[in-house]
Short mmCIF file of C-alpha atoms and ligand atoms in Angstrom, two decimals:
data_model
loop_
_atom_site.label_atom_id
_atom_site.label_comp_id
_atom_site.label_asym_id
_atom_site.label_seq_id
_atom_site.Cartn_x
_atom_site.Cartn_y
_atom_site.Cartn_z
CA UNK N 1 106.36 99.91 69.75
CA UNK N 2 106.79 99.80 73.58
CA UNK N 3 110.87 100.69 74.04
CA UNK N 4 111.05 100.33 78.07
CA UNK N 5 114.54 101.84 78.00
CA UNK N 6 113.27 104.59 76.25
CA UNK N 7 110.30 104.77 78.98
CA UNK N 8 112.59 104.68 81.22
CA UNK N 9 114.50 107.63 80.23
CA UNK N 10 111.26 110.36 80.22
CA UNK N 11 111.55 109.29 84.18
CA UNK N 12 114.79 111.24 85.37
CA UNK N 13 113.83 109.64 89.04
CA UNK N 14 115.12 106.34 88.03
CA UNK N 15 118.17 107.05 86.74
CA UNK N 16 118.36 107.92 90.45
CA UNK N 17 120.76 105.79 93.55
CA UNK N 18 119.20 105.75 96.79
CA UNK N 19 121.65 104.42 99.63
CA UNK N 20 124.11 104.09 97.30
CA UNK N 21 122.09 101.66 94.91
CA UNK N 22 120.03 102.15 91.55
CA UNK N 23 116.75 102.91 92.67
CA UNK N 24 114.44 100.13 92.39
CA UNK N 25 110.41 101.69 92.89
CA UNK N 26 108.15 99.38 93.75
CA UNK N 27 105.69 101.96 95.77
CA UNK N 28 103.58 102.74 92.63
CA UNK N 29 100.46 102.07 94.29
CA UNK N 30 100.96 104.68 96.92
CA UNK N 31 102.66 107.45 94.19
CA UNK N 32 103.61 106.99 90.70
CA UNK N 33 106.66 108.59 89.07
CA UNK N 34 106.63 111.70 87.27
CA UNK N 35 107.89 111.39 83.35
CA UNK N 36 110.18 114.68 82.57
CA UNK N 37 107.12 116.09 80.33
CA UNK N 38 105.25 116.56 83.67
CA UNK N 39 107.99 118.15 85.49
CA UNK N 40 108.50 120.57 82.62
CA UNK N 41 104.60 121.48 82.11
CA UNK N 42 104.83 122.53 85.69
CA UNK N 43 107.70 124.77 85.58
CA UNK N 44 106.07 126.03 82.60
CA UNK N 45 103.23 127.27 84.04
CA UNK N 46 104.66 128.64 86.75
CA UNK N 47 107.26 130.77 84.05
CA UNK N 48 104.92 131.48 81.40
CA UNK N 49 101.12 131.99 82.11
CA UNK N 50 100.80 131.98 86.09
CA UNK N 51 97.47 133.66 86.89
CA UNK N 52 94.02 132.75 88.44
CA UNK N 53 91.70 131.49 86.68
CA UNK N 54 87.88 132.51 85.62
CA UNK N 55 88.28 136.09 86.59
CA UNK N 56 90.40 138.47 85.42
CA UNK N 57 90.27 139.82 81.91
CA UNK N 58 93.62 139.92 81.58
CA UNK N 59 95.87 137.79 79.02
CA UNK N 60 97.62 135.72 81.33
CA UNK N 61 94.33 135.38 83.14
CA UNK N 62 92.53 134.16 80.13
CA UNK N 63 95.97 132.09 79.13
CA UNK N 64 95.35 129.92 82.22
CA UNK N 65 91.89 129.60 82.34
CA UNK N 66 91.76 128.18 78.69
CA UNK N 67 94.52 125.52 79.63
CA UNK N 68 92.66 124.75 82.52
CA UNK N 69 89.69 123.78 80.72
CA UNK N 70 91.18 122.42 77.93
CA UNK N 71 92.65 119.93 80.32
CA UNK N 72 88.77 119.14 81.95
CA UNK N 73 88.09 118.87 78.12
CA UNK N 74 90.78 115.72 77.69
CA UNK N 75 89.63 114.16 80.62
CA UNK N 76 86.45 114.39 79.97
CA UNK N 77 87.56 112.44 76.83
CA UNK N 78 90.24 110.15 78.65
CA UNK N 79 87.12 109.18 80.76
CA UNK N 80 84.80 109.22 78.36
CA UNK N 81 82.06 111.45 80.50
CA UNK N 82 79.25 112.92 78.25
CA UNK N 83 79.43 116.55 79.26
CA UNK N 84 82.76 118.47 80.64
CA UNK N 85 80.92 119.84 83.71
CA UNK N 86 80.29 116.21 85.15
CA UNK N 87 84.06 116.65 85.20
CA UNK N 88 84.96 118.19 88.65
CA UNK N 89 88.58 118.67 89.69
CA UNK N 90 89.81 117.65 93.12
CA UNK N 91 92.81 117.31 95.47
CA UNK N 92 92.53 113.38 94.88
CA UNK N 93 90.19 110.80 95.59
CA UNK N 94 89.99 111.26 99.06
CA UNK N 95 88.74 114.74 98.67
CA UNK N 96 85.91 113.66 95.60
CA UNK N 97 84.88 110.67 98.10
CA UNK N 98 83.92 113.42 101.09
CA UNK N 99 82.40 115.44 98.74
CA UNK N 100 80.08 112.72 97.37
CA UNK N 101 79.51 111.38 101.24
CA UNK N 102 78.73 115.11 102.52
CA UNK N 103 76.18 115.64 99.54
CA UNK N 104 74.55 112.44 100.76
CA UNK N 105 73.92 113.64 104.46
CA UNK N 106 71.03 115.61 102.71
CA UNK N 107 69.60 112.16 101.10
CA UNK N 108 69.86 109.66 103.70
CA UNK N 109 67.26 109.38 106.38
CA UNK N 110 67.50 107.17 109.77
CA UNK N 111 67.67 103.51 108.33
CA UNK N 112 68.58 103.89 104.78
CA UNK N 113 71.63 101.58 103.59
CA UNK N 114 75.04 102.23 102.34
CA UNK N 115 76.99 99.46 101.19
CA UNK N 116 80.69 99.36 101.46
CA UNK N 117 83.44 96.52 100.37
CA UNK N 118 85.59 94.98 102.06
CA UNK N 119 88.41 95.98 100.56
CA UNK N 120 88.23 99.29 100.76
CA UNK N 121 90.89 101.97 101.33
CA UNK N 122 90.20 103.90 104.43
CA UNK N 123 89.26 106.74 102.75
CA UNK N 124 86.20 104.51 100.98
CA UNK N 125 84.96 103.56 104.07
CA UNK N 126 85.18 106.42 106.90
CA UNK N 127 83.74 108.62 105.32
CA UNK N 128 81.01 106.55 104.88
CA UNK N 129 81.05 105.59 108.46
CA UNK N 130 80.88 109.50 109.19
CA UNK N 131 77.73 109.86 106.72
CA UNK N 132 75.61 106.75 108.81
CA UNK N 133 77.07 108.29 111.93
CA UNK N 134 75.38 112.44 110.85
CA UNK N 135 72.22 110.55 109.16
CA UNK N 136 71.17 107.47 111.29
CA UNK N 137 72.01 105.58 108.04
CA UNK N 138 73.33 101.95 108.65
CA UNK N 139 76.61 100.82 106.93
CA UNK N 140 76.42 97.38 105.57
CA UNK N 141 79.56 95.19 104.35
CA UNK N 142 79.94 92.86 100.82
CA UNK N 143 81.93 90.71 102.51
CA UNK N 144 85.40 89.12 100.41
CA UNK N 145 86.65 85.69 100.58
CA UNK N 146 90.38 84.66 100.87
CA UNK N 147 91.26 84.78 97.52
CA UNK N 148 90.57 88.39 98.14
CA UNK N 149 87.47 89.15 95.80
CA UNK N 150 83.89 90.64 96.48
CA UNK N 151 81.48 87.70 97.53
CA UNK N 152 79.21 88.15 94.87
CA UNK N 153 75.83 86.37 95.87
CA UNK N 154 76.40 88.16 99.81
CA UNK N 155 76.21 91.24 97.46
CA UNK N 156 73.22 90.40 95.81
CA UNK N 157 71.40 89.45 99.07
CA UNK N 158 72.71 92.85 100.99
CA UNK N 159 71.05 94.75 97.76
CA UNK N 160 67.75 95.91 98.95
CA UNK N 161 64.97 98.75 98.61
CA UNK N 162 66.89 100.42 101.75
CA UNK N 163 70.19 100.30 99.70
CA UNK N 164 70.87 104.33 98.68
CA UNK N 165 74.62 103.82 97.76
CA UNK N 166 77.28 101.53 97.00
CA UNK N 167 80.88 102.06 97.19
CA UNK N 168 83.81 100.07 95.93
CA UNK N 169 86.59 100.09 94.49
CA UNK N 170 88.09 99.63 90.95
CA UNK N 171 90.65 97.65 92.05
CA UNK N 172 91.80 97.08 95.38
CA UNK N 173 95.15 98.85 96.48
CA UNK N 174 96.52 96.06 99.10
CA UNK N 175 95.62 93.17 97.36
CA UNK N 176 95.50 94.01 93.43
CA UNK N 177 91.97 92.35 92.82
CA UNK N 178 89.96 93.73 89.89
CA UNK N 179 86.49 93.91 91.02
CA UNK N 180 83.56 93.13 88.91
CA UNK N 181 81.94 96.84 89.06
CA UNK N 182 80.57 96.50 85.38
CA UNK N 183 78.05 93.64 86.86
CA UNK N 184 77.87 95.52 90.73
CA UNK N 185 77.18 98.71 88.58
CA UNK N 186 74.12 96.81 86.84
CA UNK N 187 72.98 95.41 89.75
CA UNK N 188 72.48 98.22 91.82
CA UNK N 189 70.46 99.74 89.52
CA UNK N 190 67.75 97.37 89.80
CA UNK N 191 67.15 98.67 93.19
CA UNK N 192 67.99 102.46 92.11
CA UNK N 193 70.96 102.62 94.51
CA UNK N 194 73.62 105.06 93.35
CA UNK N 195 77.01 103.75 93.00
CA UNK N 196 80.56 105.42 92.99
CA UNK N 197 83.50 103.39 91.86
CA UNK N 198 86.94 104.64 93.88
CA UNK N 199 89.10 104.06 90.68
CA UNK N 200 91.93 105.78 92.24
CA UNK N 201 94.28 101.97 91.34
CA UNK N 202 92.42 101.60 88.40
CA UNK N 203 93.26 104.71 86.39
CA UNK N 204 96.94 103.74 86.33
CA UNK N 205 96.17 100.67 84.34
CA UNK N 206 93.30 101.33 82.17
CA UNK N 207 90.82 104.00 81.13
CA UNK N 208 87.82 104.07 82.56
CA UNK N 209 84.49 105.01 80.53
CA UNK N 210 82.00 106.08 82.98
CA UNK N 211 78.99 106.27 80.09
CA UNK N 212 79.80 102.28 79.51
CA UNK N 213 80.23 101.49 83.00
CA UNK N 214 76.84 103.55 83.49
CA UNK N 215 78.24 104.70 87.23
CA UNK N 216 76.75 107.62 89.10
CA UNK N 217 80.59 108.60 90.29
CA UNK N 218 83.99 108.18 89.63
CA UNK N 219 86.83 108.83 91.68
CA UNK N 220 91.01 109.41 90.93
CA UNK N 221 93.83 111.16 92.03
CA UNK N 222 96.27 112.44 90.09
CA UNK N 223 99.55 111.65 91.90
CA UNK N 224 98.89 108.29 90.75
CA UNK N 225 98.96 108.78 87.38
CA UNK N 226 101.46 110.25 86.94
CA UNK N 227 100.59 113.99 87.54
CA UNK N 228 101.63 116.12 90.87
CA UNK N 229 99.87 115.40 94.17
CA UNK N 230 97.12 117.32 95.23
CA UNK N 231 95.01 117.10 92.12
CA UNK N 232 92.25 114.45 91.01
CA UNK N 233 88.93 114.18 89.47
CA UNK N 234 85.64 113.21 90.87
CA UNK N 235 83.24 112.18 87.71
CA UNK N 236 79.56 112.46 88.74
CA UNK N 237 76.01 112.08 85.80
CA UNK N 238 74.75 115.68 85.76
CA UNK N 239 71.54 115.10 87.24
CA UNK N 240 73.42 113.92 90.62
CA UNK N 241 75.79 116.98 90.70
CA UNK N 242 72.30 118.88 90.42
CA UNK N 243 70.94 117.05 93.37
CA UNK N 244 73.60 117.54 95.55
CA UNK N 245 74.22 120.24 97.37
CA UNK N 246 77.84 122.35 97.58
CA UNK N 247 80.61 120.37 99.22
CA UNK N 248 82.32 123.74 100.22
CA UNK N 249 80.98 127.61 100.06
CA UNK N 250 83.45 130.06 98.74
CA UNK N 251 84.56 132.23 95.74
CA UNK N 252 83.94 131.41 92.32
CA UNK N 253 81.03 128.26 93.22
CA UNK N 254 78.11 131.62 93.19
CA UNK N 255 76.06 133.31 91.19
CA UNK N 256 74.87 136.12 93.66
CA UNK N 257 75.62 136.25 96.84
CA UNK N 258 73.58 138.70 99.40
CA UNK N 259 73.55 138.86 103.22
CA UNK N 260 70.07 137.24 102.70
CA UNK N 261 70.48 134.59 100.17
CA UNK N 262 73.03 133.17 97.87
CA UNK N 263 72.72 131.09 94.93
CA UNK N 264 74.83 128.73 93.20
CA UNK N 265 77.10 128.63 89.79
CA UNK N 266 75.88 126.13 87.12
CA UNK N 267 78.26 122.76 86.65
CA UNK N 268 81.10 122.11 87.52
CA UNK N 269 81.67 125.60 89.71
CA UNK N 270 78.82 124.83 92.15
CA UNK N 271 81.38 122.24 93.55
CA UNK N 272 84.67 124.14 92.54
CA UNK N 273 84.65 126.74 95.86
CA UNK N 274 88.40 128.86 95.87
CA UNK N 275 91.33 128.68 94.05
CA UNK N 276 92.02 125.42 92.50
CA UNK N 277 95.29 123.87 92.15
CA UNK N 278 95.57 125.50 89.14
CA UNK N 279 99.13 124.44 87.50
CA UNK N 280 98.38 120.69 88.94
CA UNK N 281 94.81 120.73 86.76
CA UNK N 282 96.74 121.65 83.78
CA UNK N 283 99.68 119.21 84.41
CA UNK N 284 96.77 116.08 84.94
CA UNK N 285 96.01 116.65 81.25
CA UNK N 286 99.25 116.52 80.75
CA UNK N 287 100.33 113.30 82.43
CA UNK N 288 97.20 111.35 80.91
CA UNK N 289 98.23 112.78 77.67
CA UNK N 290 101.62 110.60 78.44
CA UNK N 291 99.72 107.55 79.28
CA UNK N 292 97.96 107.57 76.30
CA UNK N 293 101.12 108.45 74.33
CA UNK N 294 102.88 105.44 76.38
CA UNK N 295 99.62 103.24 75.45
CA UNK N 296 97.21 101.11 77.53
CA UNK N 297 97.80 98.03 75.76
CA UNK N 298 101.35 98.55 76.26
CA UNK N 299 101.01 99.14 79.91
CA UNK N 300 98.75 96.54 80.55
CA UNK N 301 100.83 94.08 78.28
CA UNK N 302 104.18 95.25 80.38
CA UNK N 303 102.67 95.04 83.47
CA UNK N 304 100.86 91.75 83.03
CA UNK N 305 103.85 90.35 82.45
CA UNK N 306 105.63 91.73 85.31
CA UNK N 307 103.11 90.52 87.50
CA UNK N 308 103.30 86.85 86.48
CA UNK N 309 107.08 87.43 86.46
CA UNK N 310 107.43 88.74 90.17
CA UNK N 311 104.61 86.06 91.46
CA UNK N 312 106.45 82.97 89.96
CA UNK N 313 109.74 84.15 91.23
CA UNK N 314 108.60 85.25 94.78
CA UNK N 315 106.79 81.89 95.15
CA UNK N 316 109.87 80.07 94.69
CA UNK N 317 111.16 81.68 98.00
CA UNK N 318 110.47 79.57 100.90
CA UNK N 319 107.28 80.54 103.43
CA UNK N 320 106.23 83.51 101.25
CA UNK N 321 102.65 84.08 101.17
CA UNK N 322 100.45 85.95 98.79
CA UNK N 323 97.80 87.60 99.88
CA UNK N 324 95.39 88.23 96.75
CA UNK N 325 95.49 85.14 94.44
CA UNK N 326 92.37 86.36 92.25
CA UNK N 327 93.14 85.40 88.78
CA UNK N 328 91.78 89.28 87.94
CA UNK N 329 94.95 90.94 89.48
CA UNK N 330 96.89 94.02 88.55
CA UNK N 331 100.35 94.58 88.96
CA UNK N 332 100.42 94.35 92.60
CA UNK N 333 101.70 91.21 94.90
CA UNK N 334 101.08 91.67 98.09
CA UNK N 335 102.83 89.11 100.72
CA UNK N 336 104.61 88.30 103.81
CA UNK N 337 107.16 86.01 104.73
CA UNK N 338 106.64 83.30 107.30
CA UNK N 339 108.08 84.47 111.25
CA UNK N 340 109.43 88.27 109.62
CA UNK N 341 107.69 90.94 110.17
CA UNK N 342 107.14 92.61 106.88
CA UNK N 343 108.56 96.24 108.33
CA UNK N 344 112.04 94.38 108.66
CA UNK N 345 111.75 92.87 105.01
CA UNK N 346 110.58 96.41 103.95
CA UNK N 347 113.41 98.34 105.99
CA UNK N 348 116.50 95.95 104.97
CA UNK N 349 115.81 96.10 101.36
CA UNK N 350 115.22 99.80 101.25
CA UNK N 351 119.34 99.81 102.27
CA UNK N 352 119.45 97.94 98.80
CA UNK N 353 117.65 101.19 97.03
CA UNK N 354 114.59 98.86 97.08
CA UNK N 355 111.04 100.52 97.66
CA UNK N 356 107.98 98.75 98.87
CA UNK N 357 105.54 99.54 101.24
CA UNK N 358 104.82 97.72 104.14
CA UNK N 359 101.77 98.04 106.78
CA UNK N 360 98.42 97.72 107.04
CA UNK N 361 98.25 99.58 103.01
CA UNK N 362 94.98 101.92 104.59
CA UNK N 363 93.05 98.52 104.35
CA UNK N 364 93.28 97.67 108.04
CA UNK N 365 89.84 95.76 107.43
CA UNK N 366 91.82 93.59 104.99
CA UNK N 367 94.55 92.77 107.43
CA UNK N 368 91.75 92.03 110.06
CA UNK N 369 90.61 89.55 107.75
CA UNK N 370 93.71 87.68 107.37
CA UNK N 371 94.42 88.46 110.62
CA UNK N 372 98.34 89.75 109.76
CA UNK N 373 99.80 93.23 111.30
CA UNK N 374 100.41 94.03 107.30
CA UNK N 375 101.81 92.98 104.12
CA UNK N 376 104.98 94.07 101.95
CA UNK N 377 103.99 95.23 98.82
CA UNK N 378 105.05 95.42 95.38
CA UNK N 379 103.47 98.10 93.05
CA UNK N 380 104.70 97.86 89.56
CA UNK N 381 104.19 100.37 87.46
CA UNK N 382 104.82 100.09 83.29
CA UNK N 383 108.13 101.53 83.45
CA UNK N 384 109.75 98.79 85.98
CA UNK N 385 111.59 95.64 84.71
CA UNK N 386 111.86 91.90 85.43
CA UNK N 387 115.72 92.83 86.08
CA UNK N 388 114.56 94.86 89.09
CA UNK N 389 112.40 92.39 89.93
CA UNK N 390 115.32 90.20 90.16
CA UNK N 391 116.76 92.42 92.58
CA UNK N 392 114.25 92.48 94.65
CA UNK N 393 114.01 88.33 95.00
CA UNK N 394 117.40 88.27 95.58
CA UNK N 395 117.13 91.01 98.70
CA UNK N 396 114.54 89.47 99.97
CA UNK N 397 116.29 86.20 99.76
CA UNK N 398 119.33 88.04 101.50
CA UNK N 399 116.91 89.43 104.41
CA UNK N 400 115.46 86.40 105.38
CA UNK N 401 118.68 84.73 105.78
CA UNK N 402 119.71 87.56 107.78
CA UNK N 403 116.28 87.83 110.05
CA UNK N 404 115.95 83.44 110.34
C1 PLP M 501 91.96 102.42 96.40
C2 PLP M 501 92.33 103.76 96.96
N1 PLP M 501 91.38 104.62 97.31
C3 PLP M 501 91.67 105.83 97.78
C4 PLP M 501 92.96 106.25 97.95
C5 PLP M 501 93.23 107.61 98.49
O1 PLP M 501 93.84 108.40 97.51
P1 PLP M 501 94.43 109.83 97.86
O2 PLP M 501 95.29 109.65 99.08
O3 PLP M 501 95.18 110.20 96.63
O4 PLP M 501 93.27 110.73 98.12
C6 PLP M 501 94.00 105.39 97.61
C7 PLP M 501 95.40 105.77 97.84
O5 PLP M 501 96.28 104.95 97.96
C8 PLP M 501 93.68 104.11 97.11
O6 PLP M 501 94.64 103.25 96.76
#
């Protein structure tokens, strides 16, 4: 039984007023909300078994390296990877993303292809653009169309021999689309491209399984799922965490290290340089232990109806614009309203206790496209309500009487 009041509660932000009002958080896409169990596992940590990890033989040592990898352990589950060390923790997706796009510099040769979407996040696509620019590789475009999706048969003609990765996303964070990777997945592999999915908008609304999907890499953060910032995963198939080479050099990725030579830890250490965010590691396992506890189905069923909910209402206001209409959306409605700049929608309704972002989302490509300065956009997250959404119509409503 999904209870959203009861949801509601293990979130002690939103009990929170914010210029006075109830808080009203519609910035899920940028950050999700962190349930009470979250906060607690981290103060936990930090009271009870505080120690690095993987080296000392003391207890506390040994406390925290178990709950470390007894966390890889669930994600490695959550995700359904087939071995634990193709389970590599990061600071978030940008940071797995780099680390894929670095190993490649030692793959590519002058000419070679990457392919990138369109609506990427600009961490999907620079560093990308700094892998062509080290290699001589050539960055190539799937183009979208203005319902915001992937064109599909542009893909299939930008496929080639010369193709050596593809990158997209799950689902797009300015727009909400839900791209087709299963089929992109499949059809890369007919020309032996490798192919990383950014999931960093999926994993709040579903859980991915990598084996199914059959991708090379998969990327997260943490922060948006509920667990602190600075943490994420990076999923890679053990044979292309063999091929690449070390992302960073550093304590604890070695096995011997001389003035002459050094040689590398097996998986996942090889790519695990330093101390990790150690209490944030624990604390993902923790969050996607809520999420599963909270339910997919339920957050997809909640969601899916806020999403319907918020487009129907926001359509009835007069010169709003979606941008996004796919009809495989998640929760996220991205518009503007006709002559206002979405920054004064954005600022006037924060005075309400209203957040939304507003901008160009890290998708400047996708504003290009539609040739706006930015949208405002609405994030919902399983734990928000049609009553907020209400709120939120009505603000708007209230700005644009005020700004016309
Ligand atoms: C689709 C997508 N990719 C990548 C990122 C970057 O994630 P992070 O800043 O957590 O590294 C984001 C963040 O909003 C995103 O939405």
């Amino acid at each position: 039984m999904f209870d959203i009041q009861k949801v509601r509660a293990d979130f002690p932000i939103l009990s929170q007023k914010v210029n006075g009002k109830p808080l009203v958080y519609f910035d899920n896409g940028a950050t999700s909300q962190k349930p009470q169990v979250v906060i607690d596992a981290i103060s936990k940590y930090y009271s009870e078994i505080n120690a690095n990890i993987h080296r000392g033989v003391h207890t506390l040592s040994q406390l925290a390296t178990d709950a470390y990898e007894e966390s890889r352990l669930k994600i490695q589950k959550h995700i359904n990877a087939q071995f634990s060390h193709e389970v590599l923790f990061t600071a978030g997706t940008t940071h797995g993303i780099n680390l894929v796009a670095n190993g490649f510099a030692s793959i590519l040769k002058p000419g070679d292809e990457v392919l990138v979407s369109a609506l990427e996040h600009h961490s999907n696509i620079v560093p990308w653009q700094m892998l062509c620019e080290k290699t001589g590789a050539i960055l190539k475009v799937i183009p979208m169309n203005l319902e915001g999706e992937l064109i599909q048969s542009e893909y299939d003609k930008l496929l080639s021999d010369k193709t050596k990765i593809v990158t997209v996303n799950h689902i797009s964070n300015a727009l909400g689309t839900i791209n087709p990777i299963r089929e992109m997945i499949a059809k890369a592999r007919k020309f032996d491209a490798a192919i990383l999915i950014d999931g960093a908008q999926a994993t709040p609304h579903l859980k991915p399984d990598v084996q199914d999907l059959d991708c090379d890499f998969y990327v997260f953060s943490g922060h948006k799922i509920c667990a602190p910032t600075g943490t994420g995963i990076l999923y890679g198939k053990e044979a292309w965490l063999n091929k690449l080479p070390p992302y960073q050099g550093g304590g604890e990725m070695i096995k011997e290290v001389t003035f002459e030579k050094t040689t590398y830890a097996e998986l996942p250490h090889k790519f695990e340089a330093g101390t990790p965010n150690i209490s944030g590691g624990i604390v993902l396992g923790v969050a996607i232990d809520y999420m599963n506890e909270v339910g997919f189905e339920n957050i997809q069923k909640q969601e899916k109806m806020l999403l319907e909910y918020a487009t129907k209402k926001l359509l009835e206001i007069q010169g709003l614009k979606i941008y996004g209409t796919s009809s495989q959306k998640t929760s996220v409605v991205s518009f503007n309203i006709e002559g206002i700049h979405p920054y004064d929608i954005g600022t006037i309704i924060d005075k309400k206790g209203i957040a939304v972002r507003t901008g160009h989302h890290c998708a400047q490509p996708i504003m290009s496209f539609f040739q706006i300065p930015g949208t405002i956009r609405a994030s919902f997250s399983f734990y928000n309500t049609t009553e907020e959404i209400d709120l939120m119509v009505d603000a708007i409503k209230k700005a644009q009487a005020m700004l016309s």
